[in-house]
CSV table of C-alpha atoms in Angstrom, one decimal:
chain,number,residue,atom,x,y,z
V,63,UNK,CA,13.7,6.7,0.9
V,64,UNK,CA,16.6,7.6,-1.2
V,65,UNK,CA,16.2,4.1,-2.9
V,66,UNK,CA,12.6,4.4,-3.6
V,67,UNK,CA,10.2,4.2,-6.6
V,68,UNK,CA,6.8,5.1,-7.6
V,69,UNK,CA,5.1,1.8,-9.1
V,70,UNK,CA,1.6,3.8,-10.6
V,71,UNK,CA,-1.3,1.1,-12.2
V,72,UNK,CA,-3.4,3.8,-14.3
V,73,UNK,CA,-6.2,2.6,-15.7
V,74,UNK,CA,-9.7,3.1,-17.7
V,75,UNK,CA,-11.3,3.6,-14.7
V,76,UNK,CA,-8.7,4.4,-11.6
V,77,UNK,CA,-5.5,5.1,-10.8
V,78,UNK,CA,-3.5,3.6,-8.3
V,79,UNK,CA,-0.2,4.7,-6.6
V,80,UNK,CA,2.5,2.7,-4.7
V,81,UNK,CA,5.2,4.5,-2.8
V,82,UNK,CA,8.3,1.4,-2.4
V,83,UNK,CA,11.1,0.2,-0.4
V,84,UNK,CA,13.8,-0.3,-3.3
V,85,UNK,CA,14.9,-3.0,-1.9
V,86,UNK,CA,12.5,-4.9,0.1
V,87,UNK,CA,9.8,-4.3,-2.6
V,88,UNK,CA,7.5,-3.3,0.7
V,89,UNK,CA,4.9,-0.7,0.2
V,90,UNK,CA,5.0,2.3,2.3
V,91,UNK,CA,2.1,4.1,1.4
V,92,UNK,CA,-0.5,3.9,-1.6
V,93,UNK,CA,-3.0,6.1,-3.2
V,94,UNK,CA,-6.0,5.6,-5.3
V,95,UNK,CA,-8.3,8.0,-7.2
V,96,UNK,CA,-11.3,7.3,-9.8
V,97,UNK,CA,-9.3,9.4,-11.9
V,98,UNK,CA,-8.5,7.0,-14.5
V,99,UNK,CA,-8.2,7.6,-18.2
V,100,UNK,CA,-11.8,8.4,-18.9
V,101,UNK,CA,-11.7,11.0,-16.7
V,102,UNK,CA,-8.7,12.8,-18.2
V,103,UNK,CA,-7.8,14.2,-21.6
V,104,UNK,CA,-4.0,13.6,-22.5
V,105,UNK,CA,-2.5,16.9,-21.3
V,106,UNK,CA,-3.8,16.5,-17.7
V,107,UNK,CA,-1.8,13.5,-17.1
V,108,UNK,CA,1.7,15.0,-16.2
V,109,UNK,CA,-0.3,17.2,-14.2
V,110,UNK,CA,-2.4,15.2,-12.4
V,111,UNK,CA,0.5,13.1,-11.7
V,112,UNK,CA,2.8,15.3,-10.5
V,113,UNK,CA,0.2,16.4,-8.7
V,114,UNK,CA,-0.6,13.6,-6.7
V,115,UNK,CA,2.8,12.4,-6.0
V,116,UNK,CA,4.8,15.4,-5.4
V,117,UNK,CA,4.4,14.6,-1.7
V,118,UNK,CA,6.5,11.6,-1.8
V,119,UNK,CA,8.8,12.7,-4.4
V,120,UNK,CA,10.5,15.6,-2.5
V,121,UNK,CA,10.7,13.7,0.5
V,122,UNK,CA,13.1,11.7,-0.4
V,123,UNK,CA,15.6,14.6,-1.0
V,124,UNK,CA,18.8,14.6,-3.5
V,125,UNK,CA,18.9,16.3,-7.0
V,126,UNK,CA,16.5,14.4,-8.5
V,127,UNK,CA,13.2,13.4,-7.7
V,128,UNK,CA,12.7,9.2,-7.2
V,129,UNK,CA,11.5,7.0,-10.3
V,130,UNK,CA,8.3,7.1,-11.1
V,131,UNK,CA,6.8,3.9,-13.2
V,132,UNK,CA,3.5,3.3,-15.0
V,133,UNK,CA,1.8,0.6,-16.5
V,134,UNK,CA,-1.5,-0.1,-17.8
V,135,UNK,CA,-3.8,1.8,-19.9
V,136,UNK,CA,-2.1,4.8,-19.1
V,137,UNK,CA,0.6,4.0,-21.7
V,138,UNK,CA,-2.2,3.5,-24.7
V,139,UNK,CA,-3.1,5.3,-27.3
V,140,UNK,CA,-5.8,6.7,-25.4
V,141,UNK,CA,-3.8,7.4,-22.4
V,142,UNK,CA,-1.0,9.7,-21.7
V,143,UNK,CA,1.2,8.7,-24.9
V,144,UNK,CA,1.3,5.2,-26.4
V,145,UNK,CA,4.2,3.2,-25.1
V,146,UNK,CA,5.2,0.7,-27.6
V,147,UNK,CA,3.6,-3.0,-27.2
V,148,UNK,CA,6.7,-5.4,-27.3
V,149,UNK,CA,6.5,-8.6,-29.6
V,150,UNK,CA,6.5,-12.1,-27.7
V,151,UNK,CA,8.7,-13.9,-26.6
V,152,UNK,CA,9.5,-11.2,-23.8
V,153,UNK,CA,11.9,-10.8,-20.9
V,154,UNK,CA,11.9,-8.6,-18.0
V,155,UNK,CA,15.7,-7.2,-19.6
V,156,UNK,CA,14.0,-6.1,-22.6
V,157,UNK,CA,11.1,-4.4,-21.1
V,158,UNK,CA,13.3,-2.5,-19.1
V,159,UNK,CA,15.2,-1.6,-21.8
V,160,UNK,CA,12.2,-0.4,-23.7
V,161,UNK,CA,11.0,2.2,-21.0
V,162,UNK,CA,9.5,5.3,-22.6
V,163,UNK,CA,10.0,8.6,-20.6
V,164,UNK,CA,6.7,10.0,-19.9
V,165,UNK,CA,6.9,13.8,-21.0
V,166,UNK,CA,6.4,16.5,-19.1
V,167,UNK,CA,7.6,14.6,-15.8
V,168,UNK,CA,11.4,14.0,-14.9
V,169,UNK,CA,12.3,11.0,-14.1
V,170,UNK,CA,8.9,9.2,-15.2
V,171,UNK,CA,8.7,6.3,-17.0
V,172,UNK,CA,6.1,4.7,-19.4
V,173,UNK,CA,6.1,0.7,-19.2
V,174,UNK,CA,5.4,-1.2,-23.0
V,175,UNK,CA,2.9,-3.6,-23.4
V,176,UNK,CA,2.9,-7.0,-25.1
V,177,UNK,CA,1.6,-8.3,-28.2
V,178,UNK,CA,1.2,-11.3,-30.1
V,179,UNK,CA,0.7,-11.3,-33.9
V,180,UNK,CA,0.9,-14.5,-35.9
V,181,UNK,CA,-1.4,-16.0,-38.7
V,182,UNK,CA,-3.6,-17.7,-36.3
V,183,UNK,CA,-3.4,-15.4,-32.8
V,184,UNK,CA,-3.4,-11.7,-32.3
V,185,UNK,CA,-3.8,-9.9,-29.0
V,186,UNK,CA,-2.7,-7.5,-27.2
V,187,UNK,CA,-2.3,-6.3,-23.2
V,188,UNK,CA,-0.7,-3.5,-21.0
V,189,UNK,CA,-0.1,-3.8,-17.0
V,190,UNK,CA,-0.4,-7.8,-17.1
V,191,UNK,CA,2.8,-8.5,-18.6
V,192,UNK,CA,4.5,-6.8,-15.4
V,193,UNK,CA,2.2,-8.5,-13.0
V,194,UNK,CA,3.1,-11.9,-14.6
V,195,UNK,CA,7.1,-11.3,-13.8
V,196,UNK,CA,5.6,-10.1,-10.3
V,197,UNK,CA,4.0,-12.9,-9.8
V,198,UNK,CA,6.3,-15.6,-10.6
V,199,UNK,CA,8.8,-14.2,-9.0
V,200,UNK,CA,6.9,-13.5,-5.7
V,201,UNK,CA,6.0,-17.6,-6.4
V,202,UNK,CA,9.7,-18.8,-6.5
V,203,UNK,CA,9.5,-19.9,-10.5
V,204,UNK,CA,10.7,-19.4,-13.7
V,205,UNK,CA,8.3,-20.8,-15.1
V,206,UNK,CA,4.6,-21.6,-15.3
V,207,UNK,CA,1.6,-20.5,-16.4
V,208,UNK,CA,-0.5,-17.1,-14.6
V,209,UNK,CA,-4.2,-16.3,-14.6
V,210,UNK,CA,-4.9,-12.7,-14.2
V,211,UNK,CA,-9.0,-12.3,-14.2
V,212,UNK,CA,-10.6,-9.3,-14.7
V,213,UNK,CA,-12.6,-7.1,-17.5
V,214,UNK,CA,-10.4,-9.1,-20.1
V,215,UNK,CA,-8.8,-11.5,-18.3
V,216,UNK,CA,-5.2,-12.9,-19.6
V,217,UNK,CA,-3.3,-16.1,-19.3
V,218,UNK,CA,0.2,-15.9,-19.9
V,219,UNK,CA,2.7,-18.9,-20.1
V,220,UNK,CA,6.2,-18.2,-19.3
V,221,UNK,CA,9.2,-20.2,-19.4
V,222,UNK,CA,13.3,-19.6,-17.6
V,223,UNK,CA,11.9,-16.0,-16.7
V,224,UNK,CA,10.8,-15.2,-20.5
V,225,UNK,CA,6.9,-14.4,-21.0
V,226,UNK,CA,6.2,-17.1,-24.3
V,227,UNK,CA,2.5,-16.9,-24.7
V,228,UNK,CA,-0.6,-15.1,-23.7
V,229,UNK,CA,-4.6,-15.2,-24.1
V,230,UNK,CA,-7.0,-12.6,-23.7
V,231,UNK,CA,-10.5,-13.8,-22.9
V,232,UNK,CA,-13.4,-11.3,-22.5
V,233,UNK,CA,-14.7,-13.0,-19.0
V,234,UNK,CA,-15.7,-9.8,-17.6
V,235,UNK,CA,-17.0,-7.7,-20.0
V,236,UNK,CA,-19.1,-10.2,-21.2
V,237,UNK,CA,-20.3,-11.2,-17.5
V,238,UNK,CA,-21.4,-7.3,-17.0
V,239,UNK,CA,-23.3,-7.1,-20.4
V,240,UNK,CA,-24.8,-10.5,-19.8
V,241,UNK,CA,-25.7,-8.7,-16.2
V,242,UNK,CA,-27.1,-5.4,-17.0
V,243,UNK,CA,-28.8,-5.5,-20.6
V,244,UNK,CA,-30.0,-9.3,-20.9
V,245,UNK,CA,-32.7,-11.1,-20.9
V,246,UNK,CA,-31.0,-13.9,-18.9
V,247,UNK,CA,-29.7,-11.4,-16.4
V,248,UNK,CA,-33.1,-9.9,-15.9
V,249,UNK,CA,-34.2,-11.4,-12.7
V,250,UNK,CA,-31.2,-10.9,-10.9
V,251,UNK,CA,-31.7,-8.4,-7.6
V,252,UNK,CA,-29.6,-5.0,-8.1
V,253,UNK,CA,-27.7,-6.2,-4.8
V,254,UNK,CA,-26.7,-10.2,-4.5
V,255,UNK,CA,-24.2,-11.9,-3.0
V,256,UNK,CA,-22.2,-15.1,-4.5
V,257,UNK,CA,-24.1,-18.3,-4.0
V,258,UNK,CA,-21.8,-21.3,-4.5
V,259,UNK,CA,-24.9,-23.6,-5.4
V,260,UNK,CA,-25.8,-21.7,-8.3
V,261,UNK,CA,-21.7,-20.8,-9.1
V,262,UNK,CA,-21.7,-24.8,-9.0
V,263,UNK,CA,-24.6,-25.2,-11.5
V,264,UNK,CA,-23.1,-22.9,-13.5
V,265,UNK,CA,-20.1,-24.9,-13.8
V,266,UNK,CA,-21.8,-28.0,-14.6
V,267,UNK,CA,-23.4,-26.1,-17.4
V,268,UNK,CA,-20.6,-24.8,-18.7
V,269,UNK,CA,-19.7,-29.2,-19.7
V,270,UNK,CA,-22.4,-29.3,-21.5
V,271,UNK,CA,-22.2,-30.8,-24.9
V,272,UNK,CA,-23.5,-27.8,-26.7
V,273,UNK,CA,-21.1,-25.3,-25.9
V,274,UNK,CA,-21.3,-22.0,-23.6
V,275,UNK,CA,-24.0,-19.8,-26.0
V,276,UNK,CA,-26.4,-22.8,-24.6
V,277,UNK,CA,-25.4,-22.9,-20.9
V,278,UNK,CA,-25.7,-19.4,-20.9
V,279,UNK,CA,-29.2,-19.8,-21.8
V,280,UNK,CA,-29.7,-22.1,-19.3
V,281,UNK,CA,-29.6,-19.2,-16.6
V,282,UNK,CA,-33.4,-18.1,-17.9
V,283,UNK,CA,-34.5,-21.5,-18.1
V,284,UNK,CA,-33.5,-22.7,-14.7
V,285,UNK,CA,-35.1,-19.9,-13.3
V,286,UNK,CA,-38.5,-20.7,-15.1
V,287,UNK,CA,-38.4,-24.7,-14.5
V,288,UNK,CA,-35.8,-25.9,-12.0
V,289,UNK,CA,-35.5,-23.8,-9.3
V,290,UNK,CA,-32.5,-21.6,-10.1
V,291,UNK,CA,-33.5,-18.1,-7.5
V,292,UNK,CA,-33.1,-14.5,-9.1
V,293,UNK,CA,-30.1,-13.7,-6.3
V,294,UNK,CA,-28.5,-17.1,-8.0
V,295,UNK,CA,-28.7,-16.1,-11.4
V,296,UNK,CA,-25.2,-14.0,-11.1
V,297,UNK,CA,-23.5,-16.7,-9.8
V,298,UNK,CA,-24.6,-19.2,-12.2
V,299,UNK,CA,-23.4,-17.0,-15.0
V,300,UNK,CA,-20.4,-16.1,-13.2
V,301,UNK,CA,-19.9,-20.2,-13.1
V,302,UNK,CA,-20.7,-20.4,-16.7
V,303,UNK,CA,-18.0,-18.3,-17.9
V,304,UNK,CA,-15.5,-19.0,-15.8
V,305,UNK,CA,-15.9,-22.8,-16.5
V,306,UNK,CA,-15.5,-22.3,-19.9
V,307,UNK,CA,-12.6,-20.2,-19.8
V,308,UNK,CA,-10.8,-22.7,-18.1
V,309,UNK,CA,-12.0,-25.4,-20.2
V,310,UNK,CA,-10.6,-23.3,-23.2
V,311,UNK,CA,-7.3,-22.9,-21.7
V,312,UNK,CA,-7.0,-26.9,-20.5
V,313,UNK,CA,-4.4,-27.3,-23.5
V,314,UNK,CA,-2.0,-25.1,-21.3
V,315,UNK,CA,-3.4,-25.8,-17.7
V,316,UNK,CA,-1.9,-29.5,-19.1
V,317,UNK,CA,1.4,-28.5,-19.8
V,318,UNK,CA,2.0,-27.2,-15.9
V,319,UNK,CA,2.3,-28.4,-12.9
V,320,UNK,CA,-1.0,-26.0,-11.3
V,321,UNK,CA,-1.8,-22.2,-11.8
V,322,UNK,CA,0.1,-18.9,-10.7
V,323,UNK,CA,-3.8,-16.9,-10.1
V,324,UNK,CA,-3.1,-13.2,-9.6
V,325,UNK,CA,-6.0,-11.1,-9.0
V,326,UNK,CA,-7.6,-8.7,-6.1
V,327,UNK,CA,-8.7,-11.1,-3.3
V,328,UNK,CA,-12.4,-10.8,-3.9
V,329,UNK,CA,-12.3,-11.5,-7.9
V,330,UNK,CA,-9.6,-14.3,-7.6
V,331,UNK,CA,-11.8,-16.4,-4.6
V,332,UNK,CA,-14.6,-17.5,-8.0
V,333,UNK,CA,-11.9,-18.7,-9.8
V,334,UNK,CA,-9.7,-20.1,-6.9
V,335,UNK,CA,-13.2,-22.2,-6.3
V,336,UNK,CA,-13.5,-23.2,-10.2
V,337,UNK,CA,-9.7,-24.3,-10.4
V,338,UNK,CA,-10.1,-26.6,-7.2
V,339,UNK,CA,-12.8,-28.0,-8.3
V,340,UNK,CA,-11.6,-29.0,-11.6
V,341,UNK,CA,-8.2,-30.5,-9.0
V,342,UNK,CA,-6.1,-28.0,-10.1
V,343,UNK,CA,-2.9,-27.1,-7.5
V,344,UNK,CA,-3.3,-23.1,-7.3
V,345,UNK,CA,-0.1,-20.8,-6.2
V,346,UNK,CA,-3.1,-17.3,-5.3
V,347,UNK,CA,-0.5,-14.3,-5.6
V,348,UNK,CA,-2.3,-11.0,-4.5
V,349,UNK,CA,-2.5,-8.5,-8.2
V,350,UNK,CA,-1.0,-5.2,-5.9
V,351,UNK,CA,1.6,-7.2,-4.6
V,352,UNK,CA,2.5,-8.8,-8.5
V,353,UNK,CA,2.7,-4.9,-9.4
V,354,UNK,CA,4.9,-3.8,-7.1
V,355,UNK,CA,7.0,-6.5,-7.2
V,356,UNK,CA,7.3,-6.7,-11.2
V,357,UNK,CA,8.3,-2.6,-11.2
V,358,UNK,CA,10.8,-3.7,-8.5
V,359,UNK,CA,12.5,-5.7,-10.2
V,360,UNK,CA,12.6,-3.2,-13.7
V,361,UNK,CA,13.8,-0.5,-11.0
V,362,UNK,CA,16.5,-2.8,-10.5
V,363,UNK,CA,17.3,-3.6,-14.1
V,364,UNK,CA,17.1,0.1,-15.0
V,365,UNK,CA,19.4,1.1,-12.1
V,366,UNK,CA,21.6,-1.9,-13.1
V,367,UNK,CA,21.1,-4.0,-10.5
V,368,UNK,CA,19.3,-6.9,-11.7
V,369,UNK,CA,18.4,-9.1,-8.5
């Protein structure tokens, strides 16, 4: 215990907690609340924090408590205090070096984000850029390229264990408005289960000549003339967008030898299945265990033991 850390993914929506071996990077014990930053207004977040890891921080003993690190939205400006967003090209040394205390909480730390702003590409993320040194390192590579679905999902390029390039695309969001308050997501049931046939369809659509704001569209006119079922309706969409994303990230996808996917098992399966089918090699990493692993290795750095 006396070489633990905390690794803590805060969110918009949860929070998440990882008590850590040091130096086997395995979890001991985890928490998880629905406490994330929308619940919260900034000066309950030291509190709430120390609240819910006080357990494990005085068990290790010592004169100080163990390291606590958090990344995600937690270090925006809507979170507990914005954390600087670190230009690209990034290394793991310089995001260590750039840890923010987090007041009101000894021995806490606030991880930065990325961003990129050129003439032609800006963008922005927080939490990814530590799953992405996670996950290639829990892969064996330097480099390579890392898809991390989710609300906004992100692909980041990386090259001799420096983070070169990334894209946001709004996969998620834009499936769950497409869902809940369109006409094309109308007839789907309130619960459905994936259906590969219409996840298939959907990725046949997503080819076609004029572009996803068609093959989207397609989803209502299936249903009415060719068969596509309400409870296929959210896989077809689902197939849609996910086809496109990967055909708008096929300049990269070129340039490496497969995909470094990194996601919760559930979310990463769709795309798993879209990246096979197109004959891509996929390395799946598990997001937790890209977490942990990338706040392992900044414990190190910080402690001066880079591994």
């Amino acid at each position: 215990m006396r070489e633990a850390f905390i690794a803590v993914d805060w969110g918009t929506s949860n929070f998440r907690a990882f008590l850590v071996d040091g130096q086997t990077g395995r979890c001991l014990d985890e928490k998880c609340s629905s406490a994330g930053l929308r619940a919260l207004s900034p000066e309950q977040f030291p509190h709430y924090c120390r609240q819910q890891l006080a357990e494990w921080r005085t068990a290790a003993g010592g004169s100080a408590p163990i390291p606590v690190y958090l990344a995600g939205m937690v270090g925006a400006r809507t979170g507990w205090v914005e954390a600087p967003q670190l230009e690209m090209p990034l290394t793991l040394e310089t995001l260590a070096e750039n840890l923010m205390p987090a007041p009101g909480l000894d021995n806490a730390w606030l991880v930065p984000g990325a961003r990129m702003v050129t003439s032609s590409h800006v963008d922005v993320m927080r939490g990814e850029e530590v799953q992405a040194f996670g996950a290639l390192s829990l892969a064996g590579r330097q480099d390579g390229l890392c898809c991390l679905p989710g609300t906004h999902s992100k692909w980041v390029s990386a090259r001799e264990n420096t983070l070169t390039h990334f894209t946001t695309l709004m996969t998620g969001e834009l499936f769950h408005v497409l869902r809940f308050h369109t006409l094309v997501g109308q007839p789907i049931p309130r619960e459905e289960a994936f259906d590969a046939e219409g996840f298939e369809q959907g990725l046949a659509a997503a080819r076609h000549p004029a572009g996803l704001l068609h093959a989207l569209f397609e989803a209502r006119s299936r249903h009415l003339h060719a068969g596509l079922e309400p409870a296929q309706v959210g896989s077809f969409l689902s197939g849609v967008l996910i086809g496109s994303e990967l055909a708008a990230m096929q300049p990269w996808i070129e340039a490496e030898e497969g995909v470094v996917l990194v996601g919760s098992r559930e979310l990463s399966e769709s795309y798993r299945r879209a990246m096979e089918t197109a004959g891509l090699a996929v390395c799946q990493v598990e997001a937790d265990r890209a977490s942990i692993e990338g706040i392992r290795l900044l414990n190190q750095w910080r402690s001066g033991s880079p591994g």
